[in-house]
Short mmCIF file of C-alpha atoms in Angstrom, two decimals:
data_model
loop_
_atom_site.label_atom_id
_atom_site.label_comp_id
_atom_site.label_asym_id
_atom_site.label_seq_id
_atom_site.Cartn_x
_atom_site.Cartn_y
_atom_site.Cartn_z
CA MET A 157 109.78 97.95 101.49
CA SER A 158 111.27 98.50 104.91
CA ARG A 159 115.00 98.07 105.32
CA ARG A 160 114.67 97.22 108.97
CA GLY A 161 113.14 93.82 108.38
CA THR A 162 109.69 92.45 108.97
CA ALA A 163 107.55 93.79 111.77
CA GLU A 164 106.48 91.38 114.47
CA LYS A 165 102.82 90.35 114.46
CA LYS A 166 101.05 91.78 117.47
CA THR A 167 98.68 89.41 119.24
CA ALA A 168 95.56 91.00 120.67
CA LYS A 169 95.20 90.86 124.42
CA SER A 170 92.12 89.19 125.91
CA ASP A 171 89.42 91.17 127.69
CA PRO A 172 88.93 90.98 131.49
CA ILE A 173 85.48 89.33 131.65
CA TYR A 174 85.21 86.87 128.76
CA ARG A 175 88.99 86.25 128.43
CA ASN A 176 88.63 86.39 124.66
CA ARG A 177 90.78 88.12 122.06
CA LEU A 178 87.87 88.56 119.67
CA VAL A 179 85.98 90.60 122.28
CA ASN A 180 89.02 92.81 122.77
CA MET A 181 89.36 93.35 118.99
CA LEU A 182 85.71 94.39 118.91
CA VAL A 183 86.18 96.79 121.85
CA ASN A 184 89.15 98.41 120.12
CA ARG A 185 87.04 99.02 117.01
CA ILE A 186 84.07 100.42 119.02
CA LEU A 187 86.50 102.78 120.76
CA LYS A 188 86.05 106.46 119.94
CA HIS A 189 88.15 109.39 121.21
CA GLY A 190 90.17 107.09 123.49
CA LYS A 191 87.24 106.18 125.75
CA LYS A 192 87.94 102.49 126.26
CA SER A 193 85.87 102.08 129.41
CA LEU A 194 82.80 103.34 127.52
CA ALA A 195 83.55 100.88 124.69
CA TYR A 196 83.71 98.03 127.22
CA GLN A 197 80.40 99.18 128.75
CA ILE A 198 78.73 99.22 125.32
CA LEU A 199 79.96 95.74 124.43
CA TYR A 200 79.13 94.15 127.78
CA ARG A 201 75.61 95.64 127.70
CA ALA A 202 75.19 94.30 124.17
CA MET A 203 76.35 90.86 125.32
CA LYS A 204 73.85 90.98 128.21
CA LYS A 205 71.05 91.86 125.76
CA ILE A 206 72.11 88.98 123.48
CA GLN A 207 71.95 86.66 126.52
CA GLN A 208 68.40 87.86 127.26
CA LYS A 209 67.22 87.64 123.61
CA THR A 210 68.64 84.29 122.60
CA GLU A 211 69.12 82.58 125.99
CA THR A 212 72.41 81.15 124.72
CA ASN A 213 76.05 81.96 125.38
CA PRO A 214 76.62 85.48 123.94
CA LEU A 215 80.24 84.62 123.11
CA SER A 216 79.14 81.80 120.80
CA VAL A 217 76.63 84.18 119.14
CA LEU A 218 79.46 86.71 118.63
CA ARG A 219 81.77 84.02 117.17
CA GLN A 220 79.05 82.76 114.84
CA ALA A 221 78.19 86.29 113.69
CA ILE A 222 81.82 87.09 112.87
CA ARG A 223 82.27 83.71 111.15
CA ARG A 224 79.23 84.34 108.95
CA VAL A 225 80.27 87.90 108.04
CA THR A 226 83.95 87.10 107.37
CA PRO A 227 84.68 87.26 103.62
CA ASN A 228 87.24 85.02 101.98
CA ILE A 229 87.61 87.04 98.78
CA THR A 230 87.51 90.76 98.06
CA VAL A 231 88.28 93.16 95.23
CA LYS A 232 91.27 95.46 95.00
CA ALA A 233 91.65 98.37 92.57
CA ARG A 234 94.56 97.79 90.19
CA ARG A 235 95.67 100.23 87.49
CA VAL A 236 96.58 98.49 84.25
CA SER A 237 97.50 100.47 81.10
CA GLY A 238 95.54 103.57 82.00
CA SER A 239 92.33 101.92 83.23
CA THR A 240 91.46 100.82 86.74
CA HIS A 241 90.18 97.28 87.21
CA GLN A 242 88.59 95.71 90.28
CA VAL A 243 90.76 92.62 90.71
CA PRO A 244 89.46 89.81 92.98
CA ILE A 245 91.99 88.61 95.59
CA GLN A 246 91.77 86.11 98.40
CA ILE A 247 92.28 87.45 101.89
CA GLY A 248 93.67 85.82 105.02
CA SER A 249 91.75 85.00 108.16
CA THR A 250 93.04 87.94 110.23
CA GLN A 251 92.24 90.49 107.52
CA GLY A 252 88.87 88.81 107.01
CA LYS A 253 88.06 89.06 110.72
CA ALA A 254 89.07 92.74 110.75
CA LEU A 255 86.76 93.40 107.79
CA ALA A 256 83.94 91.47 109.44
CA ILE A 257 84.24 93.47 112.66
CA ARG A 258 84.36 96.73 110.72
CA TRP A 259 81.25 95.80 108.70
CA LEU A 260 79.33 94.65 111.81
CA LEU A 261 80.04 97.92 113.63
CA ALA A 262 79.18 100.04 110.56
CA ALA A 263 75.88 98.17 110.15
CA ALA A 264 75.13 98.57 113.88
CA ARG A 265 75.86 102.31 113.77
CA LYS A 266 73.54 102.76 110.77
CA ARG A 267 70.62 100.99 112.52
CA PRO A 268 67.84 103.07 114.00
CA GLY A 269 67.59 102.56 117.72
CA ARG A 270 68.04 103.88 121.20
CA ASP A 271 71.62 103.20 122.17
CA MET A 272 74.67 101.54 120.64
CA ALA A 273 74.44 98.48 122.89
CA PHE A 274 70.91 97.77 121.63
CA LYS A 275 71.91 98.32 117.99
CA LEU A 276 75.04 96.19 118.30
CA SER A 277 73.20 93.31 119.99
CA SER A 278 70.49 93.37 117.29
CA GLU A 279 73.08 93.36 114.48
CA LEU A 280 75.08 90.51 116.07
CA VAL A 281 71.96 88.36 116.53
CA ASP A 282 70.87 89.08 112.94
CA ALA A 283 74.34 88.23 111.58
CA ALA A 284 74.41 84.98 113.57
CA LYS A 285 71.04 84.06 112.00
CA GLY A 286 72.33 84.93 108.51
CA SER A 287 70.55 88.21 107.88
CA GLY A 288 71.34 91.88 108.50
CA ASP A 289 73.27 94.63 106.80
CA ALA A 290 76.73 93.14 107.46
CA ILE A 291 75.77 89.85 105.76
CA ARG A 292 74.41 91.85 102.82
CA LYS A 293 77.77 93.67 102.58
CA LYS A 294 79.66 90.35 102.48
CA GLU A 295 77.37 88.96 99.77
CA GLU A 296 77.76 92.19 97.77
CA THR A 297 81.57 91.91 97.99
CA HIS A 298 81.46 88.27 96.87
CA ARG A 299 79.17 89.17 93.96
CA MET A 300 81.53 91.95 92.89
CA ALA A 301 84.50 89.57 93.04
CA GLU A 302 82.58 86.99 91.01
CA ALA A 303 81.60 89.60 88.39
CA ASN A 304 85.24 90.73 88.03
CA ARG A 305 86.69 87.23 87.86
CA ALA A 306 87.85 87.95 84.31
CA PHE A 307 90.45 90.38 85.72
CA ALA A 308 91.95 87.82 88.11
CA HIS A 309 95.07 87.52 85.91
CA PHE A 310 95.98 91.12 86.87
CA ARG A 311 96.83 90.04 90.42
CA SER A 312 100.30 90.99 91.64
CA SER A 313 102.85 88.36 92.64
CA LYS A 314 102.10 89.13 96.31
CA ASP A 315 98.41 88.32 95.79
CA LEU A 316 99.28 85.19 93.80
CA SER A 317 101.36 83.78 96.63
CA ILE A 318 98.29 83.72 98.82
CA SER A 319 96.13 81.76 96.43
CA SER A 320 98.69 79.83 94.35
CA GLY A 321 98.65 76.80 96.65
CA LYS A 322 94.92 76.29 96.38
CA GLU A 323 94.87 76.89 92.61
CA SER A 324 97.71 74.43 91.97
CA ARG A 325 95.93 71.74 94.00
CA GLU A 326 92.77 72.29 91.97
CA LYS A 327 94.73 72.04 88.69
CA GLU A 328 96.29 68.75 89.85
CA ARG A 329 92.85 67.40 90.71
CA MET A 330 91.56 68.38 87.23
CA ASP A 331 94.52 66.60 85.53
CA ARG A 332 93.77 63.28 87.23
#
């Protein structure tokens, strides 16, 4: 724990063309070796290709893709009495978005294709439709969390504070 106090949450700046924070978050994750202008070029070309493929607003396709890929539960390794258990924990929206962006870019990079803009546009369109490698990764994570539900009581107090409100409401509903 830091003795200085809590760090301020940084809000992501919006990008110059779409004026959207989500686009800027995506650009910062595409970024390699400090070449931000190249990352912007890749993303804007991908958005143009999405516009041509779907004939809809590429920003709405991007939002829908990230919404579909965002997980709400994940597993965390926890050591208990000498053995390591995969403990399911709920995650917040910002961490979920970060995971979704990471999974989308990893799936796009793995795709066969000509250039990154083409691969990224294809992955975003597939994710918006509900298919693709990033969606498979989310479903796999949810399956793993469901399979390890028996270890949910190993959660730390920090993890419990996230989900305790929802669980207590469900218990009250069951008691009625």
